[in-house]
Short mmCIF file of C-alpha atoms in Angstrom, two decimals:
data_model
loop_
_atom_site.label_atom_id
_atom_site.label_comp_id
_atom_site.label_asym_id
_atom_site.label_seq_id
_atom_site.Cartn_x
_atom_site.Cartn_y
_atom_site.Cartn_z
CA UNK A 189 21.95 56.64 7.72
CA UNK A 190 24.53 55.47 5.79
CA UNK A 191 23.03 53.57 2.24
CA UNK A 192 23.27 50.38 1.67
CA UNK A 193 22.88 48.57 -1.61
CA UNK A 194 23.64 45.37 -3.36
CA UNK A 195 26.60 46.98 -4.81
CA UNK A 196 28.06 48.04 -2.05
CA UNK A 197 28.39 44.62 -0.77
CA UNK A 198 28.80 42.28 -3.99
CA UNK A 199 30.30 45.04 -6.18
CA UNK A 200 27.10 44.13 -8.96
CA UNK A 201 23.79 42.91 -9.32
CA UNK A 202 24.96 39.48 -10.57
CA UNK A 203 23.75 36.49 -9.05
CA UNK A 204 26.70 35.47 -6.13
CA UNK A 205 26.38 31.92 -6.59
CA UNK A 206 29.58 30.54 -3.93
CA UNK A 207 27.65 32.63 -1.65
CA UNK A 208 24.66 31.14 -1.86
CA UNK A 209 25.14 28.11 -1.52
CA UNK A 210 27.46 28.66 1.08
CA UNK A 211 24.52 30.11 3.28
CA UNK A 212 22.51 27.25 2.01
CA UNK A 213 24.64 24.71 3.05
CA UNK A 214 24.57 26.38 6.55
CA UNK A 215 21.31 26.56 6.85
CA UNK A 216 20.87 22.89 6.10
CA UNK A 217 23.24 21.96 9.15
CA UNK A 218 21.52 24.33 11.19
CA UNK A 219 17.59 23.27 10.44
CA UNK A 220 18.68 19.32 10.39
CA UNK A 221 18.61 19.38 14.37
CA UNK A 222 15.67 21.93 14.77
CA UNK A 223 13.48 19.08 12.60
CA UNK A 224 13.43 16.97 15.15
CA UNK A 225 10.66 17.33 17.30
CA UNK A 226 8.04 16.08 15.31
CA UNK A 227 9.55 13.07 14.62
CA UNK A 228 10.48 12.76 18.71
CA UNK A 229 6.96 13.80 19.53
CA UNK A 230 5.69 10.64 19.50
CA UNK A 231 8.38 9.45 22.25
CA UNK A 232 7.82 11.93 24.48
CA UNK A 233 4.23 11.34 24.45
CA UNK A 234 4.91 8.03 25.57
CA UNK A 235 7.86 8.81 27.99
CA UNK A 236 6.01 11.91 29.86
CA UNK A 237 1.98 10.10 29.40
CA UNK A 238 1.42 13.95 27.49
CA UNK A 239 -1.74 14.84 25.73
CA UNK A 240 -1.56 16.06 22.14
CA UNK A 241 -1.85 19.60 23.22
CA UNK A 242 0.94 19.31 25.67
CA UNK A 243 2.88 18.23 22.41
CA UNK A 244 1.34 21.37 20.63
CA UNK A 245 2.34 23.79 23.48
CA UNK A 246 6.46 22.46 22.97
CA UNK A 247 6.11 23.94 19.24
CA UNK A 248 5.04 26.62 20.73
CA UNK A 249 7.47 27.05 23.40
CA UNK A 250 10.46 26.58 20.97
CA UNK A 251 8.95 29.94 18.90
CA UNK A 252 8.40 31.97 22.14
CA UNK A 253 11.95 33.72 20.73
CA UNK A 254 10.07 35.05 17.41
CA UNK A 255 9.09 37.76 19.60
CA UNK A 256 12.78 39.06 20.02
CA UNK A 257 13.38 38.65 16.57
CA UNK A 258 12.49 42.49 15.39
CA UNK A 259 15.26 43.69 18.07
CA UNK A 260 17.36 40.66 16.94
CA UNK A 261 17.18 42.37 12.83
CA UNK A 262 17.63 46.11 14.63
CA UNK A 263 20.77 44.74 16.07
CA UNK A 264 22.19 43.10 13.10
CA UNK A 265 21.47 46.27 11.09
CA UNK A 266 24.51 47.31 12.84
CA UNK A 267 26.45 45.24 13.59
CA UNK A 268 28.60 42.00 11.60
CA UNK A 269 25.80 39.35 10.67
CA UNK A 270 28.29 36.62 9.71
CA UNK A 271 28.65 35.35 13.76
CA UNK A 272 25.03 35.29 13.77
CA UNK A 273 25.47 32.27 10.60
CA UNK A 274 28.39 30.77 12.83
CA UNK A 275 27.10 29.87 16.23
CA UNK A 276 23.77 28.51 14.97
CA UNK A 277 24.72 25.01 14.64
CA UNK A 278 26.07 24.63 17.45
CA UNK A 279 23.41 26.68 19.43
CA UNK A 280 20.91 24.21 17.94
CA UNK A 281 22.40 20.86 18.13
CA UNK A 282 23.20 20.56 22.02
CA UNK A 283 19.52 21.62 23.29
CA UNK A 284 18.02 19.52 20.34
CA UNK A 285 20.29 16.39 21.37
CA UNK A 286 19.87 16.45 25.15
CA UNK A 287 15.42 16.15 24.73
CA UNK A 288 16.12 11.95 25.07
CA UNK A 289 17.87 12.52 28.66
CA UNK A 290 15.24 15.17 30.12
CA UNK A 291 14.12 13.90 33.33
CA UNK A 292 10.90 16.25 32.79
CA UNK A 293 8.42 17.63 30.57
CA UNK A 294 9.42 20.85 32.36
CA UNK A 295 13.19 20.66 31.16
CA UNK A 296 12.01 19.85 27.73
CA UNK A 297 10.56 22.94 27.69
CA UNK A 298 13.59 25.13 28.80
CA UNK A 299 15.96 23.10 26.15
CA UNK A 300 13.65 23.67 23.51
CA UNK A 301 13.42 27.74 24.77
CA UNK A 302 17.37 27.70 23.91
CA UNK A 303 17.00 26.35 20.73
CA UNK A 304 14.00 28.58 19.71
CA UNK A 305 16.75 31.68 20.83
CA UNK A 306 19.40 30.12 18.32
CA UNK A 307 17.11 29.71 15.31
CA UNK A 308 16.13 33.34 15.80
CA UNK A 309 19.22 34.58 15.66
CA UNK A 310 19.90 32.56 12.54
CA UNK A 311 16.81 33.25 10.71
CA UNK A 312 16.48 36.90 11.18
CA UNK A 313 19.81 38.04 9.58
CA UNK A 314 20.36 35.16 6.81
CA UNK A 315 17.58 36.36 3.89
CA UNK A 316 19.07 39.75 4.32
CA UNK A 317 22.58 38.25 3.28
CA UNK A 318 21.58 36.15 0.79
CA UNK A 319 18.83 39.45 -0.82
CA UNK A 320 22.33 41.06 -0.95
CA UNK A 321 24.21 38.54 -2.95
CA UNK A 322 21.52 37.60 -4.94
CA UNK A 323 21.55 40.67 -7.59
CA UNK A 324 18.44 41.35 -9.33
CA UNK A 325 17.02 37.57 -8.71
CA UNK A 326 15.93 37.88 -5.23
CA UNK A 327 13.59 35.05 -5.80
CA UNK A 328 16.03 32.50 -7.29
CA UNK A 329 18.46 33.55 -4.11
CA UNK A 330 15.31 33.03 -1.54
CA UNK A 331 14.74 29.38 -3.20
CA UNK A 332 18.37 28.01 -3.13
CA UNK A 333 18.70 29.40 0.31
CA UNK A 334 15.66 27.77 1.70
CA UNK A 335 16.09 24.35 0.14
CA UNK A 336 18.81 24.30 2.83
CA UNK A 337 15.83 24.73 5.09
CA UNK A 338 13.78 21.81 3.68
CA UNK A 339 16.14 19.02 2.82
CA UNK A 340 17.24 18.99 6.51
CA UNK A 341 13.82 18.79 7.82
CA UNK A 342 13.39 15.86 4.69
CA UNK A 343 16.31 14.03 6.05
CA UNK A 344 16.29 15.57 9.66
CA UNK A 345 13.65 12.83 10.71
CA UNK A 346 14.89 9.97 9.11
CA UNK A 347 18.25 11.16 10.42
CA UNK A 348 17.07 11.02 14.02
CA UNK A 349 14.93 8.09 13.50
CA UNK A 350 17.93 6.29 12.46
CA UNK A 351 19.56 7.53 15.62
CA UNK A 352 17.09 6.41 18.51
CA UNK A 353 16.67 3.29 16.45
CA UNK A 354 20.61 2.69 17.14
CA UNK A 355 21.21 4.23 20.33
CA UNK A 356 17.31 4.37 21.77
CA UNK A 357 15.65 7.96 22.90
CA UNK A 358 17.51 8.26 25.92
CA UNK A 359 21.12 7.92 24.16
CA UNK A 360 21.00 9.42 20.78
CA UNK A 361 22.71 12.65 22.41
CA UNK A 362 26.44 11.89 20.65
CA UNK A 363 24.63 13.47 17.57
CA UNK A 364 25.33 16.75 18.66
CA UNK A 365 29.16 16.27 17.48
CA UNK A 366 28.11 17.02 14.16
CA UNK A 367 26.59 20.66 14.79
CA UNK A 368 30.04 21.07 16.70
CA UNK A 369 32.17 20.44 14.29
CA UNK A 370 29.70 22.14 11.90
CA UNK A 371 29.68 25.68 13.62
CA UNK A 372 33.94 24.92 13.64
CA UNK A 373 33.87 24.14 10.03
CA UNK A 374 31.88 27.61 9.54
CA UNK A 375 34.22 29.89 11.45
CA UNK A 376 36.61 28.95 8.84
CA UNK A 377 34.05 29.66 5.76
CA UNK A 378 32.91 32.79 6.97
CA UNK A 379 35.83 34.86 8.95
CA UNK A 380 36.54 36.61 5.92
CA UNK A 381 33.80 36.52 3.75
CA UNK A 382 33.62 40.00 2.62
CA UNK A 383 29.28 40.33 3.77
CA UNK A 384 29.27 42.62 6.96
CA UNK A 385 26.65 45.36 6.74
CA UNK A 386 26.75 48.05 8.87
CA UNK A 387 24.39 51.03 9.31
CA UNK A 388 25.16 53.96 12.03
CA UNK A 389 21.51 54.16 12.80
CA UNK A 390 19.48 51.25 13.17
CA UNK A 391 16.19 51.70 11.74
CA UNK A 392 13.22 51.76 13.88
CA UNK A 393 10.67 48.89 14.48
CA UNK A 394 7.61 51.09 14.50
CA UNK A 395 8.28 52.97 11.31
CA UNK A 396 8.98 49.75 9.50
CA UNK A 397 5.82 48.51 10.49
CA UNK A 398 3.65 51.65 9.50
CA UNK A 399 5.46 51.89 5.86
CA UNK A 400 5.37 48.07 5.16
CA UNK A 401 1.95 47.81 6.58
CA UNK A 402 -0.15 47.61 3.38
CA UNK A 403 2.22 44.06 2.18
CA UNK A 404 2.47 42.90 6.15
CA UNK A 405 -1.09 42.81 7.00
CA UNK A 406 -1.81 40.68 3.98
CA UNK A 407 1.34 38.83 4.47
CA UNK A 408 -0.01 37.99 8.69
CA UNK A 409 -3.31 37.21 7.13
CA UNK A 410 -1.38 34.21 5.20
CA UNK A 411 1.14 33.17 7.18
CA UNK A 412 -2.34 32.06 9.81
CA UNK A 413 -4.79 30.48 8.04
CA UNK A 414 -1.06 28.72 6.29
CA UNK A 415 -0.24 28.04 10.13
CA UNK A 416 -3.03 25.23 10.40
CA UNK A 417 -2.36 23.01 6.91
CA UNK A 418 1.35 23.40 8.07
CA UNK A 419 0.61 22.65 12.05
CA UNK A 420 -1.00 19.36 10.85
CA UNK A 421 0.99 17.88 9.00
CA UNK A 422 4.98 19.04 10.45
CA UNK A 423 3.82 18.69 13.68
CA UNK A 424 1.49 15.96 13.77
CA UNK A 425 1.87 13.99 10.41
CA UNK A 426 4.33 11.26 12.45
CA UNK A 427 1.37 11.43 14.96
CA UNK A 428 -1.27 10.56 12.38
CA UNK A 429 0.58 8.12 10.94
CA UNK A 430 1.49 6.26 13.98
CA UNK A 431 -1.87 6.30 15.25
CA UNK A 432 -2.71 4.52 11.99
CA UNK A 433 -0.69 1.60 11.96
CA UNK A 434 1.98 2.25 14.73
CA UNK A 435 5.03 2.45 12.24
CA UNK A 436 7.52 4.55 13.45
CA UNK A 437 9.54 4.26 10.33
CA UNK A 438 7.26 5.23 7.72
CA UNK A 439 5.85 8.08 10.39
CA UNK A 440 9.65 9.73 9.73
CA UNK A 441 9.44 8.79 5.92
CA UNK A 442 5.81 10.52 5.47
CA UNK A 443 7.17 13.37 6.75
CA UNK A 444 10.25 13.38 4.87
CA UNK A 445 8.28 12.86 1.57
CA UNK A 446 6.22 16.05 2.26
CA UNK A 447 9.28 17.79 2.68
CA UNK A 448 11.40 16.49 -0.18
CA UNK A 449 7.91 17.60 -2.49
CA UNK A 450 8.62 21.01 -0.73
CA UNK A 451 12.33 21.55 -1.40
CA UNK A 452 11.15 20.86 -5.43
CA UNK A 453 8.45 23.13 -4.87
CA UNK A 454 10.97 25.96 -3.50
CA UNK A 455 13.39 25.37 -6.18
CA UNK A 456 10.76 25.62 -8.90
CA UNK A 457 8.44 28.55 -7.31
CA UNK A 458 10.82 30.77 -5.95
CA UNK A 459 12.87 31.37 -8.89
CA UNK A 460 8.88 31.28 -11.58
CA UNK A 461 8.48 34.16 -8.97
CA UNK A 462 11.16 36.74 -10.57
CA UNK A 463 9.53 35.99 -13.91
CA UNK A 464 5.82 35.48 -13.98
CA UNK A 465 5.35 37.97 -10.12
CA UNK A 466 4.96 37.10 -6.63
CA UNK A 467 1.56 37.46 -6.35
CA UNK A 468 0.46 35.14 -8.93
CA UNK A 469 2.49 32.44 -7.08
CA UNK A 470 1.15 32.70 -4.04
CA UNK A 471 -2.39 33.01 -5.35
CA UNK A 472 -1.53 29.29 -7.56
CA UNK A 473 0.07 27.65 -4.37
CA UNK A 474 -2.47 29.11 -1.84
CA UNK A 475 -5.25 27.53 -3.97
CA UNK A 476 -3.38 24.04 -4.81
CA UNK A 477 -2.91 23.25 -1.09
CA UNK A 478 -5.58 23.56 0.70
CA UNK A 479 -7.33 21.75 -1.85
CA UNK A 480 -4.86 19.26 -1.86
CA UNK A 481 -4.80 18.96 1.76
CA UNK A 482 -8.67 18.18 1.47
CA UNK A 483 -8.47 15.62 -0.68
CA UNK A 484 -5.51 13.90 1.35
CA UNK A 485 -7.75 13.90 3.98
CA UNK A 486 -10.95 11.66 1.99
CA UNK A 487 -8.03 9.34 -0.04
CA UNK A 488 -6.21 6.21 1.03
CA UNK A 489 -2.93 4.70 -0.38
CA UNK A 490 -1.14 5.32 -3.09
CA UNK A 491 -2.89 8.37 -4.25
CA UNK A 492 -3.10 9.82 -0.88
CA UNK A 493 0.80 9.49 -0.79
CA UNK A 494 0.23 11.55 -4.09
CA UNK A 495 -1.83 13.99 -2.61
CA UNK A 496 1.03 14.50 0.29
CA UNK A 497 3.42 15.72 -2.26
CA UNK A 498 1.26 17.87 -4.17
CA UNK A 499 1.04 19.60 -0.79
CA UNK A 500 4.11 20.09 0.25
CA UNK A 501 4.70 21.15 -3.02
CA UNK A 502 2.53 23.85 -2.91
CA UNK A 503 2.26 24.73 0.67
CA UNK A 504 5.88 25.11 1.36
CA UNK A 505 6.78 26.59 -1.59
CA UNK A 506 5.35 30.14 -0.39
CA UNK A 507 8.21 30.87 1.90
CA UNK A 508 10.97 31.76 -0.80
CA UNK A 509 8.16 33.92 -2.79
CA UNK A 510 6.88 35.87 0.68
CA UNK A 511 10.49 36.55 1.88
CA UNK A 512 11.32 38.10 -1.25
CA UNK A 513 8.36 40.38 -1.39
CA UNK A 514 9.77 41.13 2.73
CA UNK A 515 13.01 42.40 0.86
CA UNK A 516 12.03 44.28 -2.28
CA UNK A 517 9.79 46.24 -0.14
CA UNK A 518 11.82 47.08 2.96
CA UNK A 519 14.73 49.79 3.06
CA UNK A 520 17.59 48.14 1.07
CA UNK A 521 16.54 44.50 2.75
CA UNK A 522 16.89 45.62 6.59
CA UNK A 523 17.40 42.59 9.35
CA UNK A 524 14.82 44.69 10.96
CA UNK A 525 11.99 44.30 8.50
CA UNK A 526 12.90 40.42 8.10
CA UNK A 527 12.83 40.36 11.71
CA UNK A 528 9.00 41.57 11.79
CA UNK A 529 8.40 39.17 9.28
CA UNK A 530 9.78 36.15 11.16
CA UNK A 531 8.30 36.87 14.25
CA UNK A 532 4.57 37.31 12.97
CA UNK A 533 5.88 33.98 10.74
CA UNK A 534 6.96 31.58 14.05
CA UNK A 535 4.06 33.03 16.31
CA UNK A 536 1.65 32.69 13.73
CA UNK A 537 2.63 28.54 13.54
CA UNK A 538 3.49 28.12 17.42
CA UNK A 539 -0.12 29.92 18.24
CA UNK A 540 -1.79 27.96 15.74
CA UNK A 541 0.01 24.78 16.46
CA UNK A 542 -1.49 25.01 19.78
CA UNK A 543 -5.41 25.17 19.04
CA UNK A 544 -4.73 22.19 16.33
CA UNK A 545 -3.65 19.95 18.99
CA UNK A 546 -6.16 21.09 21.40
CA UNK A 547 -8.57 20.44 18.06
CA UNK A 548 -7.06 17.60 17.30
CA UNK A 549 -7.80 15.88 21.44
CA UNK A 550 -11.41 16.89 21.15
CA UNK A 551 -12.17 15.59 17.76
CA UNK A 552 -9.54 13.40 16.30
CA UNK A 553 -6.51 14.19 13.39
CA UNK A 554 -8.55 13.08 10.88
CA UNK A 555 -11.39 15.74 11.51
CA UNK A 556 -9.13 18.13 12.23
CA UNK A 557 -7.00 18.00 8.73
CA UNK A 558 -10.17 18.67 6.97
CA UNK A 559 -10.84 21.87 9.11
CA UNK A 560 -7.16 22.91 8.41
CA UNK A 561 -7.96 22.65 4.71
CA UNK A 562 -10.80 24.71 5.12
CA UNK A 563 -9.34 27.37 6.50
CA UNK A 564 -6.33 26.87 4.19
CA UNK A 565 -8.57 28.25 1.61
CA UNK A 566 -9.41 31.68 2.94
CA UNK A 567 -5.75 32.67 2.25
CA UNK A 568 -6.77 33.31 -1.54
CA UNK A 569 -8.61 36.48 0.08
CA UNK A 570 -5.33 37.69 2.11
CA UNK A 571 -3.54 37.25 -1.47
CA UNK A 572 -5.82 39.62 -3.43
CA UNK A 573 -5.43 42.34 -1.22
CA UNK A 574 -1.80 42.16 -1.41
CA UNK A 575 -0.71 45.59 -3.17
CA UNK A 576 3.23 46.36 -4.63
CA UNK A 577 5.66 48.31 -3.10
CA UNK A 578 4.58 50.71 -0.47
CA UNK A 579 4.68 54.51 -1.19
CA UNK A 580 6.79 56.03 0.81
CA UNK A 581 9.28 53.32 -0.21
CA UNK A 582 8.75 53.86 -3.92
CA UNK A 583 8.57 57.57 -4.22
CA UNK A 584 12.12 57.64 -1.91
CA UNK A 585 13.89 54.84 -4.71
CA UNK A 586 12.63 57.30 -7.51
#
């Protein structure tokens, strides 16, 4: 197998920051149209006369792809990743676009199946770039490149509130021009940008698994009992809050303020991470939120607002800090090891997604939050069993 290091692709371990940010910015176009289901939910209900686990199971349908996504990293081990980067936006926008003019529930379904397949093929391959361009501060790299992530979902549903308040649900569609042009716009960024990684053996699934398994079983253990306080409030906080007082506008701005709390909460914990150690982030953030969460849940006004940011602070600030630990610890940062990551990561929220709603019919969102914060606080066990780097992987870098 041919070795592949930081160097050979950035020519030193100093922080790339045009790169970066380039691969920020694209993942910003890219995750601005696959935030907008939750904000839609609530129009769908309506359209289709859908119970809240009907809603649930479209979450869940739109992940169904995480399961390709260890092939999807055994593939880009091989091959260029930077097409992978290009076609996302486009990939994403049409299916995302065309939910207002589905004549079923059934179609919904199938569009949302596409654009599950297109944020795989984004997700899997991007960390690995940006662990490679990144040079020693994987962390700080992991946090600028997923504040792409949050501040489109923060602006994704005002963005398409805006939209179906202008053109209504049924003819917001035209907003696909901008992931068109967007993917267009990225051809020209990335035909010769100098990251293409190739390996003459891909690396196999199974012995990833078995050599990462002592940081991957902790790491499923969080990313589940995270899976509820995230379920209820991406998926369902425009929900809540329209069952509340029946405003959709501030049902897109809640959820945009949870999400603007986590983009600070990425920038600040991702890049804390390189200096103070992953493990004693998680273990602060996976304490903060579900107590947080819990105390949302028993407040009203403004200090509940206040209680909203402190959890997306906390709760979403995990990602960055979890990926890195993915790269450190795999082979050089292989697709294929991200890829088993994301998929336990998106089946791990679409599964969970699914028993919230179904929760949430039988007795209420309000009940239902507090359970999620319950269980939010059993990750704190998942984080003390987390261990370094594995030992085969350690002994073979000495």
């Amino acid at each position: 197998m041919t070795k592949i290091t930081r160097e050979n692709i950035s020519g030193a371990d100093r922080f790339d920051t045009p790169k970066v940010l380039l691969l920020s910015i694209c993942h910003f176009v890219h995750d601005i149209y696959s935030s907008f289901l939750a904000p839609l939910l609530p129009f769908i209900i309506e359209k289709f006369g859908l119970s809240l686990t009907q809603a649930g199971f479209m979450s869940t349908v739109m992940q169904l792809p995480a399961f390709l996504n260890p092939y999807i990293g055994k593939v880009a081990d091989r091959t260029s990743l930077r097409y992978f980067i290009i076609l996302a936006p486009v990939l994403t926008a049409v299916p995302m676009s065309l939910l207002g003019v589905a004549p079923s529930y059934g179609v919904i379904l199938l569009l949302l199946f596409f654009a599950g397949i297109s944020v795989s093929l984004f997700h899997v391959p991007a960390p690995v770039i940006v662990y490679r361009v990144a040079g020693t501060r994987t962390g700080r790299g992991m946090s600028f490149f997923m504040t792409g992530g949050e501040l489109a979902r923060t602006l994704g549903p005002i963005t398409i509130v805006a939209a179906v308040s202008l053109f209504g649900f049924e003819g917001y569609y035209p907003i696909m021009i901008f992931g068109i042009v967007s993917s267009c716009v990225m051809f020209l960024k990335f035909k010769n940008m100098p990251v293409v990684i190739k390996q003459k053996e891909a690396p196999s699934i199974r012995r990833t698994c078995i050599e990462m398994k002592n940081l991957l079983l902790p790491l499923t253990g969080i990313l589940f009992v995270r899976g509820f306080m995230h379920a209820c409030l991406t998926a369902f906080l425009p929900v809540y809050i329209m069952q509340k007082n029946g405003d959709v506008w501030l049902a897109g701005i809640g959820l945009s303020l949870f999400e603007t709390a986590g983009v600070v909460g990425i920038l600040t914990v991702g890049g804390l991470s390189d200096r103070f150690g992953r493990k004693k982030l998680l273990q602060f953030c996976l304490i903060v939120a579900p107590l947080s969460l819990l105390l949302f849940s028993f407040s009203q006004g403004w200090l509940q607002l206040l209680l909203l940011l402190v959890t997306g602070f906390s709760l979403l600030s995990t990602t960055p800090v979890m990926l890195a630990m993915i790269q450190e610890n795999s082979r050089e940062g292989s697709s294929a090891a991200n890829g088993v990551f994301m998929m336990v990561s998106f089946l791990a929220r679409s599964a969970v997604v699914v028993v919230v709603g179904f929760v949430a019919d039988k007795v209420g969102l309000e009940t239902t939050y507090i359970i999620c914060g319950l269980i939010g606080l059993t990750g704190i066990l998942f984080v003390n069993t987390l261990e370094g780097t594995s030992p085969v992987l350690q002994q073979e870098r000495e």
